[in-house]
mmCIF file of C-alpha atoms in Angstrom:
data_model
loop_
_atom_site.group_PDB
_atom_site.id
_atom_site.type_symbol
_atom_site.label_atom_id
_atom_site.label_comp_id
_atom_site.label_asym_id
_atom_site.label_seq_id
_atom_site.Cartn_x
_atom_site.Cartn_y
_atom_site.Cartn_z
ATOM 1 C CA MET A 222 0.179 -0.221 0.039
ATOM 2 C CA GLN A 223 1.212 3.426 -0.078
ATOM 3 C CA PRO A 224 0.682 5.959 2.551
ATOM 4 C CA VAL A 225 -0.487 9.086 2.448
ATOM 5 C CA LYS A 226 -0.547 10.478 5.792
ATOM 6 C CA ILE A 227 -0.265 9.326 9.615
ATOM 7 C CA VAL A 228 -2.627 10.752 11.986
ATOM 8 C CA ASP A 229 -0.899 9.634 15.186
ATOM 9 C CA LEU A 230 -3.404 9.694 18.429
ATOM 10 C CA PHE A 231 -1.019 10.525 21.457
ATOM 11 C CA ALA A 232 1.501 11.238 19.443
ATOM 12 C CA GLY A 233 3.729 12.541 22.153
ATOM 13 C CA PRO A 234 7.160 14.310 21.621
ATOM 14 C CA GLY A 235 7.378 12.089 18.771
ATOM 15 C CA GLY A 236 8.667 8.308 18.428
ATOM 16 C CA LEU A 237 6.134 7.037 15.857
ATOM 17 C CA ASP A 238 6.163 10.724 13.326
ATOM 18 C CA VAL A 239 9.965 10.540 13.831
ATOM 19 C CA ALA A 240 10.411 7.196 11.877
ATOM 20 C CA ALA A 241 7.188 8.593 9.623
ATOM 21 C CA GLU A 242 9.598 11.362 8.776
ATOM 22 C CA LYS A 243 12.422 10.016 7.455
ATOM 23 C CA LEU A 244 10.216 6.932 5.544
ATOM 24 C CA GLY A 245 8.443 10.086 3.494
ATOM 25 C CA ILE A 246 6.057 10.459 5.407
ATOM 26 C CA PRO A 247 3.779 13.555 6.872
ATOM 27 C CA THR A 248 2.460 13.018 10.028
ATOM 28 C CA ILE A 249 -0.033 14.857 11.566
ATOM 29 C CA GLY A 250 0.565 14.248 16.010
ATOM 30 C CA ILE A 251 -2.036 14.978 18.145
ATOM 31 C CA GLU A 252 -1.175 15.480 21.957
ATOM 32 C CA TRP A 253 -2.129 17.059 25.212
ATOM 33 C CA ASP A 254 0.630 17.245 26.897
ATOM 34 C CA ALA A 255 1.741 21.088 27.243
ATOM 35 C CA SER A 256 5.545 19.596 27.164
ATOM 36 C CA ALA A 257 5.457 16.948 24.642
ATOM 37 C CA CYS A 258 3.488 19.686 22.207
ATOM 38 C CA ALA A 259 6.658 21.888 22.595
ATOM 39 C CA THR A 260 9.406 19.115 21.724
ATOM 40 C CA ARG A 261 7.006 18.791 18.847
ATOM 41 C CA ARG A 262 7.050 22.438 17.795
ATOM 42 C CA GLU A 263 10.460 22.742 17.935
ATOM 43 C CA ALA A 264 10.596 18.989 15.498
ATOM 44 C CA GLY A 265 8.680 20.865 13.226
ATOM 45 C CA LEU A 266 6.119 18.362 13.577
ATOM 46 C CA GLU A 267 2.148 18.779 12.585
ATOM 47 C CA THR A 268 0.074 18.826 15.950
ATOM 48 C CA LEU A 269 -2.928 19.550 17.246
ATOM 49 C CA GLN A 270 -2.827 20.353 20.702
ATOM 50 C CA GLY A 271 -5.798 18.028 22.703
ATOM 51 C CA ASP A 272 -7.775 15.755 23.826
ATOM 52 C CA VAL A 273 -8.027 12.736 21.091
ATOM 53 C CA ARG A 274 -11.861 12.386 22.370
ATOM 54 C CA SER A 275 -12.817 15.755 21.170
ATOM 55 C CA TYR A 276 -11.905 15.466 17.418
ATOM 56 C CA LYS A 277 -13.334 12.364 15.383
ATOM 57 C CA PRO A 278 -11.780 11.157 11.706
ATOM 58 C CA SER A 279 -14.173 13.176 9.517
ATOM 59 C CA ASP A 280 -12.997 16.287 10.195
ATOM 60 C CA PRO A 281 -11.948 18.146 7.722
ATOM 61 C CA ILE A 282 -8.294 18.036 8.744
ATOM 62 C CA PHE A 283 -7.756 14.876 8.579
ATOM 63 C CA LYS A 284 -9.419 14.343 4.941
ATOM 64 C CA ARG A 285 -6.015 13.375 3.196
ATOM 65 C CA VAL A 286 -5.205 10.742 6.122
ATOM 66 C CA ASN A 287 -5.114 7.180 5.691
ATOM 67 C CA VAL A 288 -3.034 5.707 7.920
ATOM 68 C CA LEU A 289 -4.488 5.511 11.818
ATOM 69 C CA ALA A 290 -1.759 4.993 14.299
ATOM 70 C CA GLY A 291 -1.245 5.288 18.233
ATOM 71 C CA GLY A 292 0.009 4.383 21.764
ATOM 72 C CA PRO A 293 -2.666 5.745 24.450
ATOM 73 C CA PRO A 294 -0.864 6.195 27.297
ATOM 74 C CA CYS A 295 0.151 2.906 29.725
ATOM 75 C CA GLN A 296 0.118 4.611 32.857
ATOM 76 C CA THR A 297 -2.936 2.180 34.611
ATOM 77 C CA PHE A 298 -1.601 -1.030 32.713
ATOM 78 C CA THR A 299 1.780 -1.129 33.612
ATOM 79 C CA VAL A 300 3.521 -3.631 36.110
ATOM 80 C CA ALA A 301 5.498 0.107 37.572
ATOM 81 C CA GLY A 302 1.963 2.472 37.549
ATOM 82 C CA THR A 303 -1.505 1.567 40.113
ATOM 83 C CA GLY A 304 -2.538 -1.461 38.316
ATOM 84 C CA VAL A 305 -5.890 0.065 38.035
ATOM 85 C CA GLY A 306 -6.143 -0.967 34.056
ATOM 86 C CA ARG A 307 -5.201 -4.721 35.118
ATOM 87 C CA LYS A 308 -7.901 -4.973 37.196
ATOM 88 C CA ALA A 309 -10.209 -3.142 35.093
ATOM 89 C CA LEU A 310 -9.575 -5.180 32.199
ATOM 90 C CA ASP A 311 -12.735 -7.144 31.874
ATOM 91 C CA GLU A 312 -14.295 -4.156 31.938
ATOM 92 C CA VAL A 313 -12.706 -2.406 29.432
ATOM 93 C CA LEU A 314 -13.002 -5.741 27.650
ATOM 94 C CA GLY A 315 -16.839 -5.386 27.824
ATOM 95 C CA PHE A 316 -16.277 -1.473 25.791
ATOM 96 C CA ILE A 317 -15.641 -3.336 23.298
ATOM 97 C CA ASP A 318 -18.034 -5.639 22.881
ATOM 98 C CA ARG A 319 -20.847 -2.682 23.708
ATOM 99 C CA MET A 320 -19.314 -0.627 20.702
ATOM 100 C CA VAL A 321 -18.771 -3.389 17.671
ATOM 101 C CA ALA A 322 -23.339 -4.167 19.233
ATOM 102 C CA GLY A 323 -23.784 -0.360 18.061
ATOM 103 C CA GLU A 324 -24.594 0.493 21.959
ATOM 104 C CA GLU A 325 -25.696 4.413 22.048
ATOM 105 C CA ARG A 326 -21.994 6.100 22.065
ATOM 106 C CA ASP A 327 -23.418 8.750 24.446
ATOM 107 C CA LYS A 328 -24.622 5.169 26.852
ATOM 108 C CA ILE A 329 -20.440 4.153 26.856
ATOM 109 C CA ASN A 330 -19.187 7.384 27.045
ATOM 110 C CA LYS A 331 -21.190 7.619 30.577
ATOM 111 C CA ASP A 332 -19.239 4.226 32.393
ATOM 112 C CA LEU A 333 -16.799 5.110 30.833
ATOM 113 C CA ASP A 334 -16.499 8.448 32.879
ATOM 114 C CA ASN A 335 -17.536 5.837 36.104
ATOM 115 C CA LEU A 336 -14.022 4.245 35.184
ATOM 116 C CA ASN A 337 -11.651 4.859 38.448
ATOM 117 C CA ASP A 338 -8.489 5.900 36.516
ATOM 118 C CA GLU A 339 -10.005 7.881 33.146
ATOM 119 C CA ARG A 340 -6.733 6.820 31.300
ATOM 120 C CA THR A 341 -7.405 3.629 31.280
ATOM 121 C CA ALA A 342 -10.776 3.950 28.801
ATOM 122 C CA LEU A 343 -8.185 5.719 26.864
ATOM 123 C CA VAL A 344 -7.013 2.615 25.275
ATOM 124 C CA LEU A 345 -10.505 2.830 23.427
ATOM 125 C CA GLU A 346 -9.720 5.333 21.208
ATOM 126 C CA PRO A 347 -7.971 3.971 18.506
ATOM 127 C CA LEU A 348 -10.927 1.683 18.142
ATOM 128 C CA ARG A 349 -13.561 4.596 17.784
ATOM 129 C CA TRP A 350 -11.426 6.113 15.481
ATOM 130 C CA ALA A 351 -11.707 3.413 12.969
ATOM 131 C CA LEU A 352 -14.606 2.173 13.246
ATOM 132 C CA GLU A 353 -15.663 5.815 13.202
ATOM 133 C CA ALA A 354 -13.443 5.977 9.531
ATOM 134 C CA ILE A 355 -15.508 3.024 8.459
ATOM 135 C CA GLU A 356 -19.118 4.199 8.781
ATOM 136 C CA VAL A 357 -19.187 7.616 10.015
ATOM 137 C CA ARG A 358 -16.477 8.813 7.016
ATOM 138 C CA LYS A 359 -17.011 6.184 5.249
ATOM 139 C CA LYS A 360 -13.097 5.411 3.840
ATOM 140 C CA PRO A 361 -11.124 2.579 6.471
ATOM 141 C CA TYR A 362 -7.926 3.646 7.623
ATOM 142 C CA GLU A 363 -5.663 1.615 5.100
ATOM 143 C CA ALA A 364 -3.197 0.968 7.636
ATOM 144 C CA ILE A 365 -3.896 0.564 11.534
ATOM 145 C CA VAL A 366 -0.421 0.940 13.695
ATOM 146 C CA LEU A 367 -0.820 -0.007 17.764
ATOM 147 C CA GLU A 368 1.415 0.200 20.550
ATOM 148 C CA GLN A 369 1.719 -0.175 24.007
ATOM 149 C CA VAL A 370 3.018 -2.314 27.259
ATOM 150 C CA PRO A 371 2.910 -6.081 27.253
ATOM 151 C CA ALA A 372 -0.237 -6.043 29.944
ATOM 152 C CA VAL A 373 -2.564 -4.778 26.539
ATOM 153 C CA LEU A 374 -1.915 -7.305 24.472
ATOM 154 C CA PRO A 375 -5.478 -9.040 25.672
ATOM 155 C CA VAL A 376 -7.197 -5.467 24.818
ATOM 156 C CA TRP A 377 -5.232 -6.154 20.980
ATOM 157 C CA GLU A 378 -6.867 -9.476 20.669
ATOM 158 C CA SER A 379 -9.394 -8.420 21.205
ATOM 159 C CA TYR A 380 -9.128 -5.618 18.631
ATOM 160 C CA ALA A 381 -8.482 -8.203 16.048
ATOM 161 C CA GLU A 382 -11.422 -10.026 16.882
ATOM 162 C CA VAL A 383 -13.138 -6.587 15.772
ATOM 163 C CA LEU A 384 -11.017 -5.560 13.160
ATOM 164 C CA GLN A 385 -11.486 -8.700 10.834
ATOM 165 C CA ASP A 386 -14.888 -8.484 10.772
ATOM 166 C CA VAL A 387 -15.038 -5.134 8.885
ATOM 167 C CA GLY A 388 -12.581 -6.367 5.947
ATOM 168 C CA TYR A 389 -9.043 -6.123 8.275
ATOM 169 C CA GLU A 390 -6.081 -8.432 8.188
ATOM 170 C CA VAL A 391 -4.503 -8.997 11.396
ATOM 171 C CA ALA A 392 -1.190 -8.996 13.255
ATOM 172 C CA TYR A 393 -0.198 -8.873 16.372
ATOM 173 C CA GLY A 394 2.137 -10.325 19.881
ATOM 174 C CA LEU A 395 5.172 -8.785 21.837
ATOM 175 C CA LEU A 396 7.814 -7.385 20.383
ATOM 176 C CA HIS A 397 11.434 -6.962 21.927
ATOM 177 C CA THR A 398 13.163 -3.711 20.957
ATOM 178 C CA GLU A 399 16.391 -5.245 20.968
ATOM 179 C CA ALA A 400 15.726 -8.153 18.638
ATOM 180 C CA TYR A 401 14.833 -4.102 16.137
ATOM 181 C CA GLY A 402 19.049 -2.360 16.580
ATOM 182 C CA VAL A 403 17.081 -0.502 19.096
ATOM 183 C CA PRO A 404 20.443 -0.204 22.273
ATOM 184 C CA GLN A 405 17.815 -1.205 25.078
ATOM 185 C CA THR A 406 15.589 -4.035 25.994
ATOM 186 C CA ARG A 407 12.456 -3.006 26.177
ATOM 187 C CA ARG A 408 9.005 -5.725 25.084
ATOM 188 C CA ARG A 409 6.029 -4.093 24.082
ATOM 189 C CA ALA A 410 2.522 -4.746 22.527
ATOM 190 C CA VAL A 411 2.074 -4.114 18.663
ATOM 191 C CA LEU A 412 -0.532 -4.871 16.206
ATOM 192 C CA ILE A 413 -0.871 -3.318 13.325
ATOM 193 C CA ALA A 414 -3.684 -3.939 10.458
ATOM 194 C CA ARG A 415 -4.188 -2.975 6.335
ATOM 195 C CA TYR A 416 -7.622 -3.264 5.292
ATOM 196 C CA GLY A 417 -8.242 -6.120 1.904
ATOM 197 C CA THR A 418 -6.854 -9.701 2.793
ATOM 198 C CA GLU A 419 -3.541 -8.921 2.059
ATOM 199 C CA PRO A 420 -2.064 -10.972 4.244
ATOM 200 C CA VAL A 421 -0.062 -8.882 7.469
ATOM 201 C CA ASN A 422 2.600 -9.821 9.428
ATOM 202 C CA LEU A 423 4.856 -9.133 12.072
ATOM 203 C CA PRO A 424 8.190 -7.113 11.420
ATOM 204 C CA SER A 425 10.818 -10.185 10.982
ATOM 205 C CA PRO A 426 13.571 -9.171 14.166
ATOM 206 C CA THR A 427 16.762 -8.557 12.311
ATOM 207 C CA HIS A 428 19.151 -9.067 15.732
ATOM 208 C CA ARG A 429 19.529 -11.272 18.498
ATOM 209 C CA ALA A 430 17.381 -11.009 22.043
ATOM 210 C CA TYR A 431 19.205 -10.443 24.671
ATOM 211 C CA ARG A 432 19.976 -12.548 27.635
ATOM 212 C CA LYS A 433 21.855 -11.945 30.304
ATOM 213 C CA GLY A 434 25.148 -13.372 30.489
ATOM 214 C CA VAL A 435 25.044 -15.031 26.957
ATOM 215 C CA PRO A 436 27.465 -12.702 23.907
ATOM 216 C CA ARG A 437 26.298 -10.565 22.124
ATOM 217 C CA HIS A 438 27.838 -13.031 18.849
ATOM 218 C CA ALA A 439 26.179 -16.575 20.547
ATOM 219 C CA GLY A 440 22.895 -17.185 18.737
ATOM 220 C CA ASP A 441 21.608 -17.219 15.419
ATOM 221 C CA PRO A 442 24.149 -15.971 12.599
ATOM 222 C CA ARG A 443 21.673 -15.253 9.872
ATOM 223 C CA LEU A 444 20.622 -12.126 12.998
ATOM 224 C CA GLU A 445 22.840 -8.947 13.635
ATOM 225 C CA PRO A 446 24.632 -9.045 17.295
ATOM 226 C CA TRP A 447 21.878 -7.034 19.786
ATOM 227 C CA VAL A 448 23.488 -3.329 20.227
ATOM 228 C CA THR A 449 24.929 -1.704 22.952
ATOM 229 C CA MET A 450 25.419 1.301 24.969
ATOM 230 C CA ALA A 451 29.024 1.712 23.624
ATOM 231 C CA ASP A 452 27.611 1.584 20.607
ATOM 232 C CA VAL A 453 25.275 4.729 20.242
ATOM 233 C CA LEU A 454 26.792 6.722 23.350
ATOM 234 C CA ASP A 455 29.901 8.965 22.405
ATOM 235 C CA ARG A 456 31.584 8.299 25.922
ATOM 236 C CA GLU A 457 34.782 6.897 25.280
ATOM 237 C CA TYR A 458 35.509 4.543 28.673
ATOM 238 C CA SER A 459 33.798 1.565 30.723
ATOM 239 C CA PHE A 460 30.611 1.806 32.266
ATOM 240 C CA SER A 461 28.110 0.705 34.133
ATOM 241 C CA VAL A 462 24.562 1.999 34.689
ATOM 242 C CA ILE A 463 22.720 1.225 38.089
ATOM 243 C CA SER A 464 18.996 1.593 37.793
ATOM 244 C CA ASN A 465 16.175 1.925 39.698
ATOM 245 C CA TYR A 466 13.267 -0.046 37.572
ATOM 246 C CA GLY A 467 11.300 -2.420 38.844
ATOM 247 C CA THR A 468 13.258 -2.570 41.635
ATOM 248 C CA GLY A 469 9.717 -0.954 44.439
ATOM 249 C CA GLY A 470 12.764 1.718 46.001
ATOM 250 C CA ASP A 471 15.345 -1.315 47.087
ATOM 251 C CA PRO A 472 18.588 -0.890 47.021
ATOM 252 C CA LYS A 473 19.481 -4.448 46.991
ATOM 253 C CA ALA A 474 16.757 -5.399 43.643
ATOM 254 C CA ARG A 475 18.671 -2.551 41.258
ATOM 255 C CA GLY A 476 19.562 -3.644 37.880
ATOM 256 C CA ARG A 477 23.938 -2.752 36.534
ATOM 257 C CA ARG A 478 24.480 -3.555 32.791
ATOM 258 C CA SER A 479 27.587 -2.139 31.458
ATOM 259 C CA HIS A 480 28.521 -0.500 28.956
ATOM 260 C CA ASP A 481 28.935 -3.350 26.449
ATOM 261 C CA GLU A 482 24.973 -4.339 26.958
ATOM 262 C CA PRO A 483 21.958 -3.357 26.303
ATOM 263 C CA SER A 484 20.444 -0.468 28.033
ATOM 264 C CA ALA A 485 17.333 -1.028 30.506
ATOM 265 C CA THR A 486 14.187 -0.247 29.886
ATOM 266 C CA VAL A 487 13.697 3.541 29.632
ATOM 267 C CA THR A 488 11.531 5.412 31.807
ATOM 268 C CA GLY A 489 10.779 8.667 32.937
ATOM 269 C CA LYS A 490 12.356 7.964 36.071
ATOM 270 C CA ILE A 491 15.959 7.876 33.666
ATOM 271 C CA SER A 492 17.684 10.793 35.080
ATOM 272 C CA ARG A 493 18.425 8.903 38.708
ATOM 273 C CA ASN A 494 19.639 5.894 36.722
ATOM 274 C CA ARG A 495 23.331 6.127 37.726
ATOM 275 C CA VAL A 496 26.429 6.189 35.804
ATOM 276 C CA VAL A 497 29.651 4.641 37.773
ATOM 277 C CA SER A 498 33.022 3.748 36.417
ATOM 278 C CA GLU A 499 35.013 0.163 36.725
ATOM 279 C CA ALA A 500 35.951 1.182 40.057
ATOM 280 C CA GLY A 501 32.139 2.449 40.950
ATOM 281 C CA ASP A 502 33.229 5.957 41.167
ATOM 282 C CA ASP A 503 30.596 8.267 40.093
ATOM 283 C CA LEU A 504 30.593 9.808 36.147
ATOM 284 C CA THR A 505 28.092 12.226 34.118
ATOM 285 C CA ARG A 506 24.507 11.014 34.598
ATOM 286 C CA PHE A 507 23.204 10.628 30.786
ATOM 287 C CA SER A 508 21.812 13.277 29.485
ATOM 288 C CA HIS A 509 18.496 14.396 27.984
ATOM 289 C CA SER A 510 20.111 13.611 23.726
ATOM 290 C CA GLU A 511 21.490 10.491 25.487
ATOM 291 C CA ALA A 512 18.789 8.792 26.902
ATOM 292 C CA GLY A 513 17.752 9.826 23.549
ATOM 293 C CA CYS A 514 20.117 8.329 21.930
ATOM 294 C CA LEU A 515 18.871 4.921 23.406
ATOM 295 C CA GLN A 516 15.588 4.681 22.745
ATOM 296 C CA THR A 517 17.111 5.595 18.467
ATOM 297 C CA PHE A 518 16.022 9.477 18.634
ATOM 298 C CA PRO A 519 18.477 11.776 16.254
ATOM 299 C CA ARG A 520 20.989 12.765 18.886
ATOM 300 C CA ASP A 521 19.906 16.507 17.854
ATOM 301 C CA TYR A 522 16.864 15.416 18.661
ATOM 302 C CA PRO A 523 15.201 19.589 20.212
ATOM 303 C CA TRP A 524 13.520 18.042 23.457
ATOM 304 C CA SER A 525 12.017 20.818 25.081
ATOM 305 C CA GLY A 526 9.465 22.108 27.393
ATOM 306 C CA LYS A 527 9.402 20.024 31.492
ATOM 307 C CA ASP A 528 10.122 17.015 32.226
ATOM 308 C CA VAL A 529 11.968 15.683 29.199
ATOM 309 C CA GLY A 530 13.116 12.985 30.326
ATOM 310 C CA GLN A 531 8.759 11.739 31.339
ATOM 311 C CA GLN A 532 8.750 12.262 27.460
ATOM 312 C CA ILE A 533 11.207 10.198 26.227
ATOM 313 C CA GLY A 534 10.522 7.177 28.911
ATOM 314 C CA ASN A 535 7.045 7.038 27.267
ATOM 315 C CA ALA A 536 7.922 7.677 23.225
ATOM 316 C CA VAL A 537 8.615 5.035 21.415
ATOM 317 C CA PRO A 538 12.046 4.127 19.426
ATOM 318 C CA PRO A 539 11.292 5.016 16.244
ATOM 319 C CA ARG A 540 13.672 2.394 15.378
ATOM 320 C CA LEU A 541 11.483 -0.248 16.252
ATOM 321 C CA ALA A 542 8.636 2.294 14.619
ATOM 322 C CA MET A 543 10.391 2.128 11.140
ATOM 323 C CA HIS A 544 10.297 -1.737 11.694
ATOM 324 C CA VAL A 545 6.548 -1.838 12.643
ATOM 325 C CA LEU A 546 5.586 0.825 9.539
ATOM 326 C CA ALA A 547 7.241 -0.774 7.212
ATOM 327 C CA ALA A 548 5.170 -4.693 7.999
ATOM 328 C CA ALA A 549 1.959 -2.459 8.027
ATOM 329 C CA PHE A 550 2.869 -0.606 4.752
ATOM 330 C CA GLY A 551 3.803 -4.605 3.466
ATOM 331 C CA TRP A 552 6.941 -2.971 2.230
ATOM 332 C CA GLY A 553 9.961 -4.807 3.086
ATOM 333 C CA PRO A 554 12.085 -4.175 5.902
ATOM 334 C CA PRO A 555 13.932 -1.031 6.494
ATOM 335 C CA THR A 556 17.055 -0.957 4.941
ATOM 336 C CA ASP A 557 20.372 0.918 5.983
ATOM 337 C CA GLU A 558 20.342 3.565 4.462
ATOM 338 C CA MET A 559 16.388 4.168 6.082
ATOM 339 C CA LEU A 560 18.757 3.377 9.822
ATOM 340 C CA LYS A 561 20.982 5.758 9.035
ATOM 341 C CA ARG A 562 18.168 8.643 8.528
ATOM 342 C CA LEU A 563 17.476 8.764 12.435
ATOM 343 C CA GLU A 564 20.949 9.610 13.386
ATOM 344 C CA THR A 565 20.293 12.971 12.472
ATOM 345 C CA TRP A 566 17.130 15.517 13.280
ATOM 346 C CA LYS A 567 17.473 18.454 10.584
ATOM 347 C CA VAL A 568 14.662 21.480 12.267
ATOM 348 C CA ALA A 569 11.814 20.900 9.325
ATOM 349 C CA ALA A 570 10.157 24.257 7.814
ATOM 350 C CA GLU A 571 6.868 24.746 9.546
ATOM 351 C CA PRO A 572 4.506 22.492 8.863
ATOM 352 C CA THR A 573 2.392 23.142 5.975
ATOM 353 C CA LEU A 574 -1.938 22.398 7.473
ATOM 354 C CA ASP A 575 -4.671 21.183 4.709
ATOM 355 C CA LEU A 576 -7.113 23.279 5.910
ATOM 356 C CA GLY A 577 -9.822 23.105 4.098
ATOM 357 C CA ASP A 578 -13.038 25.412 4.918
ATOM 358 C CA GLU A 579 -11.905 27.746 6.767
ATOM 359 C CA GLU A 580 -15.015 27.822 8.221
ATOM 360 C CA THR A 581 -15.566 24.017 8.950
ATOM 361 C CA ASN A 582 -11.987 23.927 10.977
ATOM 362 C CA ARG A 583 -12.580 27.564 12.896
ATOM 363 C CA GLY A 584 -11.794 26.273 17.019
ATOM 364 C CA VAL A 585 -9.236 24.472 15.790
ATOM 365 C CA GLU A 586 -6.168 24.737 17.957
ATOM 366 C CA TYR A 587 -2.730 23.923 15.827
ATOM 367 C CA VAL A 588 0.525 24.592 17.347
#
């Protein structure tokens, strides 16, 4: 298929958008957080600042869009979060059944408002967009790309059943980021769908999976060794990173990764990770640029606004996104030349918006 333009729901600072733009595909992102929007503005990414629930596929601004993407907020679904999303999983799946059954949207919205955490309900927004594109816009998205934390995989499974019933071929599962050349171990639940009868598959790994204590050159010779922190950071000395991720604050449980290993999962608290020398002396902690590089953002990406660490930790790694997008479009794996484009970011010119009729777009806030 030929992508024309992507609408990215919950777009964050631009992880998927960076990958798409480097593939030559224009994007428009919807994002609530002002700091993430500040980064997007500095990067020149077309952005609507606001609540995804305030927009719909038939809005004139989206008339050229033929690809839907999204990574809804994951805080209530993550192990590190409150767990409200996991407890409400059966309830969320029930809402999907109600949406498919055509129940009045006002009644569904009222019940969604009664969930303990409104962020849990936001995981249903991509499905609303997909169904309204068919029912209201009368023009299905040609491809859909969704990603989230592993706990959301049952939701994607339910999504798959719905999308298959309305004409999509679908693939979903868990992907390990280091298996696609990201210098970081991170698992993501991914769903890709393509309208029509052509089979769709998740992207095939290009690198070996990381296993503690196993040499990076061991394993399937058809795959590249996993990428290390030293491969992407300009630190010409040995170091280790002591992470607080997943420890509950227990010093004895803190993970440790060497410079010749992939990073542990980059979270919004990456600034708390200690970087130490072989002798155990404290070194300079990761800068925003370095943390972004571990996520495979360009090293000169213009991070802006507040809480940049959280922006970086919440984003999808652009390198993984490039692989997923290529698979969703039925292309081959990204070439080395395509992937190399992710190394630097040139600030784009002011985005040209396809506003359509000025009157019908009145009240839409552009960033």
